[in-house]
Coordinates of C-alpha atoms and ligand atoms in Angstrom, one line a residue:
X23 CA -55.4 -25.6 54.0
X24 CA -56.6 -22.9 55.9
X25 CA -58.7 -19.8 54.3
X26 CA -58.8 -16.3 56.1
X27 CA -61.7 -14.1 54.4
X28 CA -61.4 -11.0 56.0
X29 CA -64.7 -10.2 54.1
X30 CA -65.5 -6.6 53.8
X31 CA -62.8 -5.5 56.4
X32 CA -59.9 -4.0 57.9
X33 CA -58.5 -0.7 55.6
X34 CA -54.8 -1.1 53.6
X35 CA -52.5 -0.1 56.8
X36 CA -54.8 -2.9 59.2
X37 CA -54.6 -5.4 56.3
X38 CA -50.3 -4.7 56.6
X39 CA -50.3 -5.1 60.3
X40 CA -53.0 -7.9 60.1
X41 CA -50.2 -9.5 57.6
X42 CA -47.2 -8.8 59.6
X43 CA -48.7 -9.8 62.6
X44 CA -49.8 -13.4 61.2
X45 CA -46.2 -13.6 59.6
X46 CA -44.3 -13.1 62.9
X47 CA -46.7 -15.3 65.1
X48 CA -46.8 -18.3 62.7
X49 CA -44.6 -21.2 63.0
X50 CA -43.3 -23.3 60.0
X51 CA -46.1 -25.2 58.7
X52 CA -46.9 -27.7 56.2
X53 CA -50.4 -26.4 55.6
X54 CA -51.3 -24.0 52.9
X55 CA -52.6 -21.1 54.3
X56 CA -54.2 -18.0 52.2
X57 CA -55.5 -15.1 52.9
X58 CA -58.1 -13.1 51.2
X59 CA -58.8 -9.2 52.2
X60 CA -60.7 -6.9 50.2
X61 CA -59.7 -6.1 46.7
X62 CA -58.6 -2.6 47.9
X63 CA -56.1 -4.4 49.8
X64 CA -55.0 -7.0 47.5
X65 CA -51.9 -5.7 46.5
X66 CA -50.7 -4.4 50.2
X67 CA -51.0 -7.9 51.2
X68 CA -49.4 -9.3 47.9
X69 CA -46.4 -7.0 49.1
X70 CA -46.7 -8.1 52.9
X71 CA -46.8 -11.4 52.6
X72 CA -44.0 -11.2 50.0
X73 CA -41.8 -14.6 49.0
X74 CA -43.1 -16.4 52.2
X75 CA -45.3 -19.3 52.3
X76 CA -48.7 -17.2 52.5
X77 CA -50.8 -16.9 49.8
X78 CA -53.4 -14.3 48.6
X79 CA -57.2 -15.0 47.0
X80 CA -59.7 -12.1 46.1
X81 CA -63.2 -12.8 47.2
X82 CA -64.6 -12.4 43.9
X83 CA -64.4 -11.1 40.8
X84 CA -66.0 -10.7 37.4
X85 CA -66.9 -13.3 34.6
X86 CA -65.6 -11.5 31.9
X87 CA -62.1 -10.1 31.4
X88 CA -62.7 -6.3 30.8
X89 CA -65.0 -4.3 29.1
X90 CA -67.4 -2.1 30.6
X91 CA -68.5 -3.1 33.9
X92 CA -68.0 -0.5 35.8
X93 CA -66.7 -1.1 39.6
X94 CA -66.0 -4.4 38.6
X95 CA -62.7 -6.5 38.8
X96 CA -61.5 -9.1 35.9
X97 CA -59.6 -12.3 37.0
X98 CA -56.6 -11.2 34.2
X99 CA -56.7 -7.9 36.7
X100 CA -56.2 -10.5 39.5
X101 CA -53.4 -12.8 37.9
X102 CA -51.5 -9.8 37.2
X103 CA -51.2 -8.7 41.0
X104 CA -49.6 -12.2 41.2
X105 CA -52.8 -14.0 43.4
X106 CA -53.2 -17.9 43.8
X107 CA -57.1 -17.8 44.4
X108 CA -60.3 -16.5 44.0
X109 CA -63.5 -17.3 46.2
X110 CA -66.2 -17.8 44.5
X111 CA -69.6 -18.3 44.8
X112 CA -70.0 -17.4 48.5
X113 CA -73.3 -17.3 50.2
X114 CA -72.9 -13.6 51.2
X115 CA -72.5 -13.0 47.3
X116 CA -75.7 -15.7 46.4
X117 CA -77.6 -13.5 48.8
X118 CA -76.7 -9.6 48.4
X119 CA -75.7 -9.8 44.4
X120 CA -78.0 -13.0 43.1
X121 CA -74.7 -15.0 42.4
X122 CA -76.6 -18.6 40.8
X123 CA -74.9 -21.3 40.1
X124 CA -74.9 -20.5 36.1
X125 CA -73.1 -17.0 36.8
X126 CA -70.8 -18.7 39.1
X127 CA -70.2 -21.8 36.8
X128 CA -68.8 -18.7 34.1
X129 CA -67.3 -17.1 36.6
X130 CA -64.9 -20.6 37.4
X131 CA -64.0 -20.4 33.4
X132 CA -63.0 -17.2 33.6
X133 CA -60.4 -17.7 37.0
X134 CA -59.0 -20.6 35.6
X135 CA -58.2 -19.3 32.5
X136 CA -56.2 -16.8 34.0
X137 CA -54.2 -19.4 35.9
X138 CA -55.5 -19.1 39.0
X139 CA -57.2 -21.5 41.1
X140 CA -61.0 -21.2 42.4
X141 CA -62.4 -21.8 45.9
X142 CA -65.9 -22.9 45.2
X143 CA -68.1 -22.2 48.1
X144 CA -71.3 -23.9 48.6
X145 CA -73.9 -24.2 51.3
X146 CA -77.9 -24.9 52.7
X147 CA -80.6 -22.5 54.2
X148 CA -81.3 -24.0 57.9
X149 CA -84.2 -24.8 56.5
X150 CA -83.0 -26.7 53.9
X151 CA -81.4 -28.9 56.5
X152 CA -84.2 -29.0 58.4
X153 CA -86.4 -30.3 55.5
X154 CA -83.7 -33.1 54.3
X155 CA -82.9 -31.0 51.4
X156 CA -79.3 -30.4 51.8
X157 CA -77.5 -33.0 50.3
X158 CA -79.9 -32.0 46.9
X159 CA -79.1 -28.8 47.0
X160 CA -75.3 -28.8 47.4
X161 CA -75.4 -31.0 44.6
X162 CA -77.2 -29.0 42.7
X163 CA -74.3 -26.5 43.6
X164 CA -71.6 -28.2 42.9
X165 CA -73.2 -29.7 39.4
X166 CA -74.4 -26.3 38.1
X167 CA -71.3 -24.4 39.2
X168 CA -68.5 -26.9 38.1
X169 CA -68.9 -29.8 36.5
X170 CA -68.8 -28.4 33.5
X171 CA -65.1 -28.6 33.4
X172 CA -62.7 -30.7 32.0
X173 CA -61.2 -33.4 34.5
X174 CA -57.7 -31.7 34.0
X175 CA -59.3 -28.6 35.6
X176 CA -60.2 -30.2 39.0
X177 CA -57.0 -29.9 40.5
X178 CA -57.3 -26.2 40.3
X179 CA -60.4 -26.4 42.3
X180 CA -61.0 -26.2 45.8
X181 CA -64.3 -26.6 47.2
X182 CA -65.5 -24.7 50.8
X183 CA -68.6 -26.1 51.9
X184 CA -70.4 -23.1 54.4
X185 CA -73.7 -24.3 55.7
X186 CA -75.3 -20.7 55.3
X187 CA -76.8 -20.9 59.1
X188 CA -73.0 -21.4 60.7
X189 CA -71.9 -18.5 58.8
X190 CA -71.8 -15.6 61.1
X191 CA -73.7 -16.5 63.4
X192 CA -71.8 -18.0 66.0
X193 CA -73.5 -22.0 65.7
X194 CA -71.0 -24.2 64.2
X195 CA -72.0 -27.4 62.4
X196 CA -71.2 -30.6 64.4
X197 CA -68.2 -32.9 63.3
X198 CA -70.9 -35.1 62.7
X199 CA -72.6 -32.8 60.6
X200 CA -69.4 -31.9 58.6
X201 CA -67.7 -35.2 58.0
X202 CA -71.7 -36.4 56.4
X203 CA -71.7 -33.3 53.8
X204 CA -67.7 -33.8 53.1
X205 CA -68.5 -37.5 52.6
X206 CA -71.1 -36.4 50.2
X207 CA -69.4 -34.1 48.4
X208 CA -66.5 -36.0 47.6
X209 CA -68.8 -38.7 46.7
X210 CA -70.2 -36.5 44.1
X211 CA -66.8 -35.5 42.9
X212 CA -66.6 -39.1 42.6
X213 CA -69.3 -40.0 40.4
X214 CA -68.6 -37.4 38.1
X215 CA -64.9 -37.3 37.8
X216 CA -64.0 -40.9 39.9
X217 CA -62.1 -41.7 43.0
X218 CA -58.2 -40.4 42.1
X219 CA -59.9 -37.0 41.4
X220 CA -61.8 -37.2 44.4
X221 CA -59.3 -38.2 46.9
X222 CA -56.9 -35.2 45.9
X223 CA -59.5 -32.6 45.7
X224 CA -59.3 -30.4 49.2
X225 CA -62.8 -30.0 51.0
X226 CA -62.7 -26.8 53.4
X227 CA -65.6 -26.2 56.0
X228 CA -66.3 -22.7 56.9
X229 CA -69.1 -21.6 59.8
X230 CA -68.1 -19.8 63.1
X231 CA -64.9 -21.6 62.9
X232 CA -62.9 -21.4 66.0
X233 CA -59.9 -22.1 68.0
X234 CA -61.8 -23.5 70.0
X235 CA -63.9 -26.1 67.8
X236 CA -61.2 -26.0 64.4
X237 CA -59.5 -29.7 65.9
X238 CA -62.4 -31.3 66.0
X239 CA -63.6 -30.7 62.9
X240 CA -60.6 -30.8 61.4
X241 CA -59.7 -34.4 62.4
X242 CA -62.3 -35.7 60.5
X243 CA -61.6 -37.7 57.7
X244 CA -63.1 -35.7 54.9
X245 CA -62.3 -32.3 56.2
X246 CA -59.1 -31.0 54.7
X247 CA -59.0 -27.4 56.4
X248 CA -61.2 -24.5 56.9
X249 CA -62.0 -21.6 55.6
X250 CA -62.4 -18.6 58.0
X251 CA -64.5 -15.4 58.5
X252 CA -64.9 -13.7 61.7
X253 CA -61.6 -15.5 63.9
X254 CA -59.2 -14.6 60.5
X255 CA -59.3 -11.0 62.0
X256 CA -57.6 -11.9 64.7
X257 CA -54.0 -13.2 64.1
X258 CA -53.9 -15.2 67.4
X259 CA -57.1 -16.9 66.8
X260 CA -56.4 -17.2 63.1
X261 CA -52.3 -18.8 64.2
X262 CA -54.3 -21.1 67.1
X263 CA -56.7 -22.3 63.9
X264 CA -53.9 -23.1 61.6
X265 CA -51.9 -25.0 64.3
X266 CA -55.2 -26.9 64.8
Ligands
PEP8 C1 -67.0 -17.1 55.9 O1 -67.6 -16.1 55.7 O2 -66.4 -17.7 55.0 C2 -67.1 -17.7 57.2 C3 -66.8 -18.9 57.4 O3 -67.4 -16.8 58.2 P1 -67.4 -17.1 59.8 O4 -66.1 -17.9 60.1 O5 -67.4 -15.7 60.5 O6 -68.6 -17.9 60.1

């Protein structure tokens, strides 16, 4: 599974060409492969990407399903445009609109009772790493933020680990680095929901993913894809990361 989030980027007619560009370039594929622009630009790309095999997630959206909340977006809003995902819980959202695990853990009810299906996004502070703390706190993530559901609703979740200091920034986590926190994480989706549940879920990494390093992560054994900021904008880099 590969994830383009296009963040806060590229107006309506760059998200059509973006689309079309992607769609001409890309061979047939087995992989699932989404992408996510702005909600402005949700429904141009619904219509570009049309019957074929790409699929569309928002970035975010509200916990609740209307009311007034102005300038925000409801996940029955989303459903109705005909999306298969929503992002949540990325660190860009933790860190510019206080997103905690206890919103976010609403904000997963709310997606899945529209039918949709929720990326869950979670990640460490360098110095987290640096202290040991990061296999706490991504538990502490994933536990606050979803398990709370229902085993039945686990195979409507996908989970993106971002370390927060490969974000952006250009550093990408070792394979090393990612296989040990994909390990753990499907460890913890073991102890909670057991192995079968574990096995199926799909892990995506996202940090300065490239062309250039997306293989090598991507062969190891717990990494099931990636999930894509900066190279998504560009539909050779984005093709050459899928065909990784
Ligand atoms: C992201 O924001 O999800 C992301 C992974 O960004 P980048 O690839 O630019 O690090």
């Amino acid at each position: 599974m590969v994830v383009a989030n296009w963040k806060m980027n590229n107006s309506p007619e760059q998200s059509r060409q973006l689309c079309s560009s992607i769609l001409s370039k890309m061979s047939a594929t087995d992989k699932e492969v989404i992408l996510a622009p702005s909600h402005l630009c949700l429904s141009t790309v619904v219509e570009s990407t049309g019957d074929s095999i790409i699929k569309v997630a928002a970035q975010n959206c509200h916990q609740e399903l209307s009311g007034a909340f102005t300038g925000e977006v409801s996940a029955s809003m989303l459903a109705d445009l005909g999306l298969d995902y929503v992002i949540l819980g990325h660190s860009e959202r933790r860190l510019y609109n206080a997103e905690d695990n206890d919103l976010l853990a609403k904000k997963v009810i709310s997606v899945l009772s529209q039918g949709l299906k929720v990326i869950y996004c979670c990640g460490e502070t360098l110095e987290q790493r640096s202290s040991g703390a990061h296999l706490t706190r991504i538990t502490k993530q994933l536990t606050e933020g979803l398990f709370h559901l229902p085993v039945k609703d686990l195979k409507n979740i996908v989970i993106g680990y971002e370390p927060i200091w490969a974000v952006g920034t250009g550093v990408t986590a070792t394979s090393i680095q990612a296989q040990e926190m994909h390990a753990h994480i499907r460890s913890v989706v073991s102890n909670k929901y057991g192995d079968v549940i574990a096995n199926q879920i799909s892990i995506l990494y996202g940090g300065s993913c490239t062309p250039s390093n997306a293989k090598e992560l991507f062969v190891q054994k717990d990494v099931d894809g990636g999930l894509i900021g900066g190279a998504s904008l560009n539909a050779d880099d984005f093709i050459a990361i899928i065909n990784a």
